[in-house]
Short mmCIF file of C-alpha atoms and ligand atoms in Angstrom, two decimals:
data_model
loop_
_atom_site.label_atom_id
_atom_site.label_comp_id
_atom_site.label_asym_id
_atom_site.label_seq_id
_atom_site.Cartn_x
_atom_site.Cartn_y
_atom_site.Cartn_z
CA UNK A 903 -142.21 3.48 99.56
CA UNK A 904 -143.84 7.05 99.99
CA UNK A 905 -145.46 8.79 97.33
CA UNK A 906 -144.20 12.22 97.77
CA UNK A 907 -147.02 13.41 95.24
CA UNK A 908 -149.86 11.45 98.02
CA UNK A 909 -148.04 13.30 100.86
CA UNK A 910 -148.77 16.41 99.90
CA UNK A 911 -152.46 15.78 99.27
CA UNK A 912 -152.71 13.96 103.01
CA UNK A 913 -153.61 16.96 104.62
CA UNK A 914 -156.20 18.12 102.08
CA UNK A 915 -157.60 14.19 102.84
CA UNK A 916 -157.38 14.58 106.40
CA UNK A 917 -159.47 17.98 106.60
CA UNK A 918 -161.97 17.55 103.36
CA UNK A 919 -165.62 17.44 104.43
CA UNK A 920 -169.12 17.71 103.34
CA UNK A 921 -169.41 15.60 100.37
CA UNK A 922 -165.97 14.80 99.29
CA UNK A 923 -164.27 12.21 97.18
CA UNK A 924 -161.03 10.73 96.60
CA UNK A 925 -160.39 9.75 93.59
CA UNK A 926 -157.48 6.57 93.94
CA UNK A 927 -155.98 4.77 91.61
CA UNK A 928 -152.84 2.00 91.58
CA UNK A 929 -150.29 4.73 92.46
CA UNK A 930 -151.60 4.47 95.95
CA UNK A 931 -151.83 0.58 96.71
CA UNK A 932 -150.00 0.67 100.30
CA UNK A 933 -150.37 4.41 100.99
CA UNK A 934 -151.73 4.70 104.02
CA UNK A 935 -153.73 7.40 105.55
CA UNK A 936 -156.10 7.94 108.46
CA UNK A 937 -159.77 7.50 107.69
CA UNK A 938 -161.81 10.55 106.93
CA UNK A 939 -165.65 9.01 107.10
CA UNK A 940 -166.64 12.16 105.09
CA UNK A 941 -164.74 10.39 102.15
CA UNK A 942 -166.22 8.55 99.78
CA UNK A 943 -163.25 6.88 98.05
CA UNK A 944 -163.70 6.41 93.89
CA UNK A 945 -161.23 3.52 92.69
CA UNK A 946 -161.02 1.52 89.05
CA UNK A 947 -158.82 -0.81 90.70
CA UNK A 948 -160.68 -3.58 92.87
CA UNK A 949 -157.74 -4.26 95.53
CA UNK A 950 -157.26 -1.14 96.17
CA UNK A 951 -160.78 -0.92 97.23
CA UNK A 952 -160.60 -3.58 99.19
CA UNK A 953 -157.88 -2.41 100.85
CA UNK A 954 -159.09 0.48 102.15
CA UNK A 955 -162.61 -0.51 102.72
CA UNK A 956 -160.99 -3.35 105.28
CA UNK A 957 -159.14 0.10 106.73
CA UNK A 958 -162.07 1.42 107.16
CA UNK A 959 -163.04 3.63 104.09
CA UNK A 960 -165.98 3.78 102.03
CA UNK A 961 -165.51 3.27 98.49
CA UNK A 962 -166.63 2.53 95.22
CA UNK A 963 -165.41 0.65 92.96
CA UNK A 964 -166.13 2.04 89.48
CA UNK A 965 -164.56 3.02 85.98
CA UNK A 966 -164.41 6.54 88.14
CA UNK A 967 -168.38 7.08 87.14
CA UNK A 968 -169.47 10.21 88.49
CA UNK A 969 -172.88 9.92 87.29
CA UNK A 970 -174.33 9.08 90.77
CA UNK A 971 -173.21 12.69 91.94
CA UNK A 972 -175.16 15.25 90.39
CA UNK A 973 -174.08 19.04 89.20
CA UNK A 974 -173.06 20.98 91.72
CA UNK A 975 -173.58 18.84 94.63
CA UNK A 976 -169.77 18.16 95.55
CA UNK A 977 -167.60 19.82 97.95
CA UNK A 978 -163.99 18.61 97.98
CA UNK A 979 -162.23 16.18 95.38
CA UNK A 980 -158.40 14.74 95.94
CA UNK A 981 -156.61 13.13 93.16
CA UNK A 982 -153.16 11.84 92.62
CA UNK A 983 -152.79 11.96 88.86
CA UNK A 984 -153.07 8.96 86.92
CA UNK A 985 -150.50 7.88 84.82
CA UNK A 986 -153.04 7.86 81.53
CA UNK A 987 -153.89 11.29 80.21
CA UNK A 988 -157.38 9.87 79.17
CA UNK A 989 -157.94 9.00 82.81
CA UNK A 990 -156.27 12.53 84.35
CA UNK A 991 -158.76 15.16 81.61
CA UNK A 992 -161.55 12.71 82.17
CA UNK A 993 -161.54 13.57 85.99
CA UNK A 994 -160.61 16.72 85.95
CA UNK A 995 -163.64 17.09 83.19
CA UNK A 996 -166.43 15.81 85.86
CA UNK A 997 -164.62 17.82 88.85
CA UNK A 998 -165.81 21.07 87.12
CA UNK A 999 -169.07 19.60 86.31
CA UNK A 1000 -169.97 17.79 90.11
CA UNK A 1001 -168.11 20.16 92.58
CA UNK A 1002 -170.11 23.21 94.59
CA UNK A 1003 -169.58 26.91 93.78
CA UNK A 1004 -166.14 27.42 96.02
CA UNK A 1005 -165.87 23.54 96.11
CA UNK A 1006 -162.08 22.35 95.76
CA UNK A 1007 -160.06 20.07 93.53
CA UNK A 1008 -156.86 19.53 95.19
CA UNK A 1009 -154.43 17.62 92.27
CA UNK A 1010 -151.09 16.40 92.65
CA UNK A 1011 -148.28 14.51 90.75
CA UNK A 1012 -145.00 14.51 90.16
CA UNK A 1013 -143.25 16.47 87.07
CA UNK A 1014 -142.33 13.46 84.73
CA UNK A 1015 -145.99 12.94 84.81
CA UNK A 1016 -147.01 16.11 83.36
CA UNK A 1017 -148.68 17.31 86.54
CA UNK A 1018 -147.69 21.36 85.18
CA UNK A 1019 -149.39 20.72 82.19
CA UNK A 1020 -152.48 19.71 84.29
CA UNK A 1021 -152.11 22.58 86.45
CA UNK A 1022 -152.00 25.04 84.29
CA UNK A 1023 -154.80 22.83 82.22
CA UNK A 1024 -156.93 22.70 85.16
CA UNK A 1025 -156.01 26.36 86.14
CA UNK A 1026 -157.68 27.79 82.63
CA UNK A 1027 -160.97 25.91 83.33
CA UNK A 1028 -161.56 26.85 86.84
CA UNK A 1029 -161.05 30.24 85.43
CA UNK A 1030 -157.69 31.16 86.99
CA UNK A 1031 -158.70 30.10 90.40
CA UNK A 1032 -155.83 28.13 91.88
CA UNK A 1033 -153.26 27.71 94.88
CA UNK A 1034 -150.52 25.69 93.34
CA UNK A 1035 -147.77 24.22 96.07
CA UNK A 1036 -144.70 22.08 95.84
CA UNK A 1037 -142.92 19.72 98.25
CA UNK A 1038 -140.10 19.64 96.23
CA UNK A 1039 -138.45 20.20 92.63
CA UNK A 1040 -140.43 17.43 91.20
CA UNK A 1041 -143.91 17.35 93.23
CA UNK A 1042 -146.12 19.54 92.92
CA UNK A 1043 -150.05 20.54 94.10
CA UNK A 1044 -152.56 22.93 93.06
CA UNK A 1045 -156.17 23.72 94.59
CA UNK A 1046 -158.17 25.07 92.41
CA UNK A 1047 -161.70 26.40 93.40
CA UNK A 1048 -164.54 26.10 91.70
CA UNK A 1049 -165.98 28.92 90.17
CA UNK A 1050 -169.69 27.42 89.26
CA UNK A 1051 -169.89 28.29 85.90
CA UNK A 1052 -170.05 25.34 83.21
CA UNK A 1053 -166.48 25.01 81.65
CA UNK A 1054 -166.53 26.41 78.06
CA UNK A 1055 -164.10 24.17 76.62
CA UNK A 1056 -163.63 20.52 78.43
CA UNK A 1057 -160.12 18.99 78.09
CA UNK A 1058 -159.95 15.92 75.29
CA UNK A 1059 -160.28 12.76 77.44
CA UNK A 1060 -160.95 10.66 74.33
CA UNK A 1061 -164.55 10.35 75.31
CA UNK A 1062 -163.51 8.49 78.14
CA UNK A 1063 -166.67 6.64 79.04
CA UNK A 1064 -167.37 5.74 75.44
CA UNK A 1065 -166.93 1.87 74.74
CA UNK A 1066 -166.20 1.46 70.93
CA UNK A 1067 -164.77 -0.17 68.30
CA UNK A 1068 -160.77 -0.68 68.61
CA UNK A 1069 -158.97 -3.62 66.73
CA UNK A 1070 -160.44 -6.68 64.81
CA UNK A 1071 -158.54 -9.67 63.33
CA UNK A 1072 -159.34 -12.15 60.72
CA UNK A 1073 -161.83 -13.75 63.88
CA UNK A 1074 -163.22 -11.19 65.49
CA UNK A 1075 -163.28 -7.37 66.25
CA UNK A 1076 -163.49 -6.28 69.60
CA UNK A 1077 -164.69 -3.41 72.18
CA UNK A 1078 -162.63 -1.54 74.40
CA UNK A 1079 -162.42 2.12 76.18
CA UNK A 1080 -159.18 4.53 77.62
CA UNK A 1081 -157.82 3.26 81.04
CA UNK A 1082 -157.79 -0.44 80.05
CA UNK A 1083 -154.70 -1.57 79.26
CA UNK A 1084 -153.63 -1.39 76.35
CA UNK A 1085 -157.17 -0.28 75.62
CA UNK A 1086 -156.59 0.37 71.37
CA UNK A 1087 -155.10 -2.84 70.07
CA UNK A 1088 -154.50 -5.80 70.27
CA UNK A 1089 -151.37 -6.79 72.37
CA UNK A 1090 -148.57 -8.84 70.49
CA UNK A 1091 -147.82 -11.01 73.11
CA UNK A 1092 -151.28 -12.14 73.23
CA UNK A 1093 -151.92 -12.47 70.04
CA UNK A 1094 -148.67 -14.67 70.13
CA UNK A 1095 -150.48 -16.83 72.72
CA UNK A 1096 -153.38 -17.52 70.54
CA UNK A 1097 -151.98 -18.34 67.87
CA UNK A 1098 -150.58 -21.26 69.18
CA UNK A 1099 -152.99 -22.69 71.19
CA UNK A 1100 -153.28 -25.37 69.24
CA UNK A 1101 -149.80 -26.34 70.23
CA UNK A 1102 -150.60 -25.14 73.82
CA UNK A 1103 -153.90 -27.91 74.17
CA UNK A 1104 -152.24 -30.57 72.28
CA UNK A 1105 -151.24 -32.23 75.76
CA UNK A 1106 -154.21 -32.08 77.09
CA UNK A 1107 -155.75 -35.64 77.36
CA UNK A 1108 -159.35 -34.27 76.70
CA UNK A 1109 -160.81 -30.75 75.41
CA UNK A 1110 -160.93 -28.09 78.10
CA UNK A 1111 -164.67 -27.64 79.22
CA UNK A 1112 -163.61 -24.62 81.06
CA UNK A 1113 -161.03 -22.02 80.51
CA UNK A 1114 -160.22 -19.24 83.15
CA UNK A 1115 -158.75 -15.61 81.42
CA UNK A 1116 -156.54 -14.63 84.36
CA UNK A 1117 -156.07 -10.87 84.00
CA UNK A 1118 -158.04 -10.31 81.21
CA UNK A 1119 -158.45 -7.11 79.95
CA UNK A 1120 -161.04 -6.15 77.56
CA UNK A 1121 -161.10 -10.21 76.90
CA UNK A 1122 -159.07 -10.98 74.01
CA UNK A 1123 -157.93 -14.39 75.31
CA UNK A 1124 -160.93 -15.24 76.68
CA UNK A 1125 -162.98 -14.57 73.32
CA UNK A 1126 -160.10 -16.17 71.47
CA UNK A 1127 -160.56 -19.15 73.78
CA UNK A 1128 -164.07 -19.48 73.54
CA UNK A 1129 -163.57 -20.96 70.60
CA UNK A 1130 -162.87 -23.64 71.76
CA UNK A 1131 -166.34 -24.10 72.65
CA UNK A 1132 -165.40 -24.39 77.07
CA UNK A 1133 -167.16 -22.21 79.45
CA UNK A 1134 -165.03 -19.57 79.71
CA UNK A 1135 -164.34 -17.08 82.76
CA UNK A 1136 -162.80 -13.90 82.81
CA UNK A 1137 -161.32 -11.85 85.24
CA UNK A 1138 -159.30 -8.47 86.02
CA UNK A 1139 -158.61 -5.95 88.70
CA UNK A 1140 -160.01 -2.53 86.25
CA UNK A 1141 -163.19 -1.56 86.49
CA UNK A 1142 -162.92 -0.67 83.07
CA UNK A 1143 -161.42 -3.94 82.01
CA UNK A 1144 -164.38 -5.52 83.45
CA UNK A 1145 -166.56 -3.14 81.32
CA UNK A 1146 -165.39 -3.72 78.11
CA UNK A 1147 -165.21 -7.23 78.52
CA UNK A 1148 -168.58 -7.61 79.61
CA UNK A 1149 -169.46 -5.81 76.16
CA UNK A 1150 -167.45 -7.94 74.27
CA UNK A 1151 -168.82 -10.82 75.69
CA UNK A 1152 -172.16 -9.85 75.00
CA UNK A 1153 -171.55 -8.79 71.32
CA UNK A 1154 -170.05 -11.91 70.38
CA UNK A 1155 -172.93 -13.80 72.50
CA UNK A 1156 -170.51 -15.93 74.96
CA UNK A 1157 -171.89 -17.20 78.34
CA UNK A 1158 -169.17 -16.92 80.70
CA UNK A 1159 -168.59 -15.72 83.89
CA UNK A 1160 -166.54 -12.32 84.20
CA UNK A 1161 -165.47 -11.51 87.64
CA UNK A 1162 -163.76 -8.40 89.41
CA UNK A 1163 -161.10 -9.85 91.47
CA UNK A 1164 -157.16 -9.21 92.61
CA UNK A 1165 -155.28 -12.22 91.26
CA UNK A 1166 -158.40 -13.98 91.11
CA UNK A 1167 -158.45 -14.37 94.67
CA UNK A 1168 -162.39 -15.29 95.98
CA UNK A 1169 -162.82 -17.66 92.74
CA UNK A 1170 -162.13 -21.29 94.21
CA UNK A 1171 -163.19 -23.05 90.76
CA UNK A 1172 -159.91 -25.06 88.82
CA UNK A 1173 -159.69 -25.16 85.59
CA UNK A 1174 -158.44 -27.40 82.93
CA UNK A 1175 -157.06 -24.57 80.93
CA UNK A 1176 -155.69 -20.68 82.23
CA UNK A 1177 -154.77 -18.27 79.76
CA UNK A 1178 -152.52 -15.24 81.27
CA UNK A 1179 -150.74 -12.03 79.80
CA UNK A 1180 -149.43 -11.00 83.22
CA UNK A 1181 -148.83 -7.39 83.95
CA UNK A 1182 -145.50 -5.77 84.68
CA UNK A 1183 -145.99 -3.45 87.46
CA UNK A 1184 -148.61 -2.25 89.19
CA UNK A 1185 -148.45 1.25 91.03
CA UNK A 1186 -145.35 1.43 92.77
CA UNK A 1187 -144.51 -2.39 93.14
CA UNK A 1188 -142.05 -3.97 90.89
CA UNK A 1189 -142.86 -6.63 88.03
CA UNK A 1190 -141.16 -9.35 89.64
CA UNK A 1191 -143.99 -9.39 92.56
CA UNK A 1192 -146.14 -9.14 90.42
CA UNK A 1193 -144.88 -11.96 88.03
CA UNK A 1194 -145.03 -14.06 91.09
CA UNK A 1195 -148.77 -13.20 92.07
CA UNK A 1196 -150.15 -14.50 89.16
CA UNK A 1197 -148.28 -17.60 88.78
CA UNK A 1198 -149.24 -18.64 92.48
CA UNK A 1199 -152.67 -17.70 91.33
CA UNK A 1200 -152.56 -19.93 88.03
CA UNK A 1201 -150.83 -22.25 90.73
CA UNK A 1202 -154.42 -21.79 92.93
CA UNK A 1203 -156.40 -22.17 89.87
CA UNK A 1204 -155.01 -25.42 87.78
CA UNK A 1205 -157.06 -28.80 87.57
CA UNK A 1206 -153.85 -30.99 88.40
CA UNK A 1207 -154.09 -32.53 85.05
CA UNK A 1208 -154.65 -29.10 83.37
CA UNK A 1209 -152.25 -26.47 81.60
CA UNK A 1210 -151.14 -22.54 82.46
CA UNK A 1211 -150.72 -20.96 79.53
CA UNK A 1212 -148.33 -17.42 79.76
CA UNK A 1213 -146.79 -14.96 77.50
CA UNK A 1214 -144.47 -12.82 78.88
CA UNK A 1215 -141.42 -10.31 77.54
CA UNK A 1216 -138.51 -12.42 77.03
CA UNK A 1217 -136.26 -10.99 79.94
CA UNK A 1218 -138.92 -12.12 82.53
CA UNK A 1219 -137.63 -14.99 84.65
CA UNK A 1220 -141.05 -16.83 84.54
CA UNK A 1221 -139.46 -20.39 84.51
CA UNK A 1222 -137.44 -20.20 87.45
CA UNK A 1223 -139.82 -18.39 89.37
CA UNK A 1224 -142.21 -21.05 88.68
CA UNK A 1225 -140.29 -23.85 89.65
CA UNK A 1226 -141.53 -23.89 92.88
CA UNK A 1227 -145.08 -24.21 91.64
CA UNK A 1228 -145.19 -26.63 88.83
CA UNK A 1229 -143.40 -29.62 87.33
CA UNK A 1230 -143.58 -29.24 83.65
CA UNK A 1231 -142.49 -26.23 82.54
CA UNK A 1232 -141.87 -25.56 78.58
CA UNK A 1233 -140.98 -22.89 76.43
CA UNK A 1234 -142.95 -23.76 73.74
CA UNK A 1235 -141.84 -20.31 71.20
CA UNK A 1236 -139.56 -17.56 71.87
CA UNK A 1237 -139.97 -14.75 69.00
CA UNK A 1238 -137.25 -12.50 70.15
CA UNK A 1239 -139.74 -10.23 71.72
CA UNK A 1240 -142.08 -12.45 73.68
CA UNK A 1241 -142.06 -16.20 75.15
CA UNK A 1242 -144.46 -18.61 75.49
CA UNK A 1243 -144.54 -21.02 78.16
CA UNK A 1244 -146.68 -23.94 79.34
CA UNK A 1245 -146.40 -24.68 83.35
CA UNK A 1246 -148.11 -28.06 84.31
CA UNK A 1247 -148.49 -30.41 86.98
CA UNK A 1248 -149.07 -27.95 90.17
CA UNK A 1249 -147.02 -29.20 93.36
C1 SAM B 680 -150.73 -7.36 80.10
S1 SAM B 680 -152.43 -7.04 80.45
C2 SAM B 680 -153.23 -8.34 79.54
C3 SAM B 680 -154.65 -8.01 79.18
C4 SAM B 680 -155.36 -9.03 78.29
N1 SAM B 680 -155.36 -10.36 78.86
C5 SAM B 680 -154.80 -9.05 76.90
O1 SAM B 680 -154.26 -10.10 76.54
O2 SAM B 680 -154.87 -8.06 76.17
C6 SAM B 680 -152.57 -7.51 82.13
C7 SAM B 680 -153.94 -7.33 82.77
O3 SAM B 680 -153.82 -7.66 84.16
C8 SAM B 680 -154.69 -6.82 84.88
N2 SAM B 680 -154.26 -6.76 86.28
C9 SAM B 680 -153.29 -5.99 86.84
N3 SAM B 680 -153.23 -6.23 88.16
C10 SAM B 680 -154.15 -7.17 88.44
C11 SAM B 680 -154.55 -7.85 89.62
N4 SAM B 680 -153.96 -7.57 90.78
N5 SAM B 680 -155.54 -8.77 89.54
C12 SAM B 680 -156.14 -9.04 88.36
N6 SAM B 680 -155.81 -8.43 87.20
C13 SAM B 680 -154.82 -7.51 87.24
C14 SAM B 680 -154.61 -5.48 84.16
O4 SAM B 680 -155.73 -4.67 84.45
C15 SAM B 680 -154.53 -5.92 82.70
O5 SAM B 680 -155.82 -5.99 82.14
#
C-alpha cells in the first residue's frame, strides 16, 4: 500500500543534498524510493534499516540521536510524522537546532495524525517560514526553512531522550523513555503473563537455564523472568526499547544478552523457555502478519522440549494460527481482556 503522506515527500528525497537526513520510522517499512547517496537515513526501527541499507541506503540505526550532527551543520531533513507526539516535537526540536541557516525541514502526514497542528507548530518556530502543500484533503506537507536563530520556546517532547523512572510493582521498578511502547506502565497483558509463570514452568521437566524475551520492550518479562535465576536474553526491533532495557538490566544487575533484531532473526540459540507480548501492527501491515511472525519466530527459537509462553488480546486467533507450528497448545487463563497460552512441542 502507498503512503500518500511518503509520496509527497519523494521528491523532496529525490533532490535533497549536502548533508541531509531522513528521518524513517515504521510507517515506511515497504515504501520504496530510489537511493539518494547524499542521505543519511535515521531509523529507531532495526528492519527498517536493514531494509534499506540492503537497497542501498546509508543509515543509522538510533533512538533518532542527533547528537553526532552538530549546530548548524545540516542542510535538508525529510520526515513522515510519527504516530507518537513525543517522537514528532522531539524531531522537530533537533531540526531547528542541527539544520543550516536556509536549511529545510520538509514534514508530512496525514490529518488524523495531527500533521496541521505540527505545521502550524513547526511554522511558529521557524519563525513563519514555511511552504505548506497538500496532495489531497487529508495529506498534507510543509517546508519550512530555517531561519538560524535558536528557537525561543522548544515544543514539549517529554524530554524525549531522558530515561527515568516509570512504573514499579511489589518486585521491582523499572526504566523506560517516550517512543517505547507502551513506554509509562506496565502493560496488563504482561503483567498477566507473569503472574502465572509458575503455572506456565510447571511442565517443564527441569528449570529453564535460559529464557529468551521475544519483543521485549523496556524488559519487563525478561526482568520478571530473571528471577528465575536462567540467563536471560532480550530482544526488540526499537532502538529505544533496546535502550531502556539495557538500563534496566543494568540497574537491577542481570547478565543477559540484549539484542537488536526483527523477529529475532540472526539469533540461532533455542531456548528452554520464550516469553512474548506480541505486537499488533506494525506501520502499515496488519496484526495478523504480524501475529504470525513471531510465532514462527518462537517456532525458530524453542528447545523441542521447551515452552512459548504468549499473551495476547482475546480476539487474536493465536491457537489456530499456531497449529501449524506446535503440538501442545493450551489456554492456560482467559481474563476477559487478555489470554494466556502455552504452545509446545515445535513440528
Ligand atoms: C506489545 S509490546 C511488548 C513489550 C514488552 N515485552 C512488555 O511486555 O511490555 C511488543 C514489542 O514488540 C516490539 N516489536 C515490534 N515489531 C518487532 C519486530 N519486528 N521484531 C522485534 N520486536 C518487535 C515492539 O517494539 C514492542 O516492544
Amino acid at each position: 500500500m502507498t503512503d500518500t503522506a511518503f509520496a509527497l515527500l519523494k521528491p523532496q528525497l529525490d533532490n535533497a543534498d549536502g548533508v541531509a537526513l531522513w528521518i524513517a520510522d515504521e510507517n515506511l517499512l515497504n515504501q520504496a524510493s530510489k537511493v539518494n547517496p547524499a542521505i543519511t537515513v535515521i531509523s529507531n526501527r532495526f528492519d527498517l534499516c536493514q531494509q534499506l541499507e540492503s537497497a542501498g541506503w546509508q543509515s543509522q540505526f538510533s533512538d533518532f540521536d542527533f547528537s553526532p550532527y552538530a549546530d548548524h551543520s545540516v542542510d535538508n531533513i525529510i520526515y513522515r510524522v510519527s504516530k507518537e507526539k513525543p517522537v514528532v516535537h522531539h524531531i522537530i526540536n533537533q531540526a531547528i537546532r542541527v539544520l543550516k541557516p536556509g536549511g529545510t525541514l520538509a514534514l508530512a502526514g496525514l490529518k488524523n495524525e495531527g500533521i496541521k497542528t505540527y505545521l502550524d507548530k513547526a511554522k511558529k518556530l521557524f519563525a513563519g517560514q514555511m511552504e505548506a502543500s497538500k496532495s489531497d484533503k487529508n495529506t498534507w506537507m510543509g517546508i519550512l526553512q530555517s531561519p538560524g536563530s535558536a528557537a525561543t520556546e522548544l515544543l514539549d517532547d517529554q524530554d524525549y531522550c531522558r530515561l527515568r523512572d516509570v512504573a514499579s510493582d511489589d518486585h521491582l521498578s523499572y526504566i523506560s523513555k517516550p517512543g517505547v511502547y507502551g513506554w509509562n506502565k506496565i502493560d496488563k497483558g504482561s503483567a498477566l503473563l507473569i503472574s502465572a509463570l509458575p503455572q506456565f514452568i510447571a511442565s517443564l521437566a527441569s528449570p529453564p537455564k535460559s529464557l529468551l524475551d521475544l519483543g521485549c520492550g523496556y524488559g519487563y518479562l525478561a526482568l520478571n523472568g530473571a528471577s528465575l535465576g536462567c540467563l536471560v536474553t532480550a530482544t526488540d526491533n526499537n532502538a529505544g526499547a533496546l535502550l531502556a532495557c539495557t538500563e534496566n538490566f543494568r540497574q537491577q544487575q542481570i547478565d543477559g544478552h540484549i539484542i537488536a533484531a526483527d523477529c529475532a532473526e540472526g539469533i540461532d540459540q533455542r531456548f528452554p523457555l520464550i516469553l512474548c507480548n506480541p505486537p499488533f501492527h506494525q506501520g502499515f501491515s496488519i496484526e495478523g502478519d504480524m501475529t504470525d511472525r513471531f510465532l514462527k519466530a518462537a517456532h525458530r527459537h524453542l528447545q523441542p522440549d521447551g515452552i512459548a509462553c504468549f499473551v495476547v488480546n482475546l480476539h487474536i486467533p493465536l491457537e489456530r494460527k499456531a497449529k501449524k507450528l506446535f503440538s501442545t497448545i493450551e489456554v492456560i487463563a482467559d481474563n476477559g481482556s487478555f489470554k494466556l497460552i502455552r504452545l509446545a512441542q515445535p513440528h
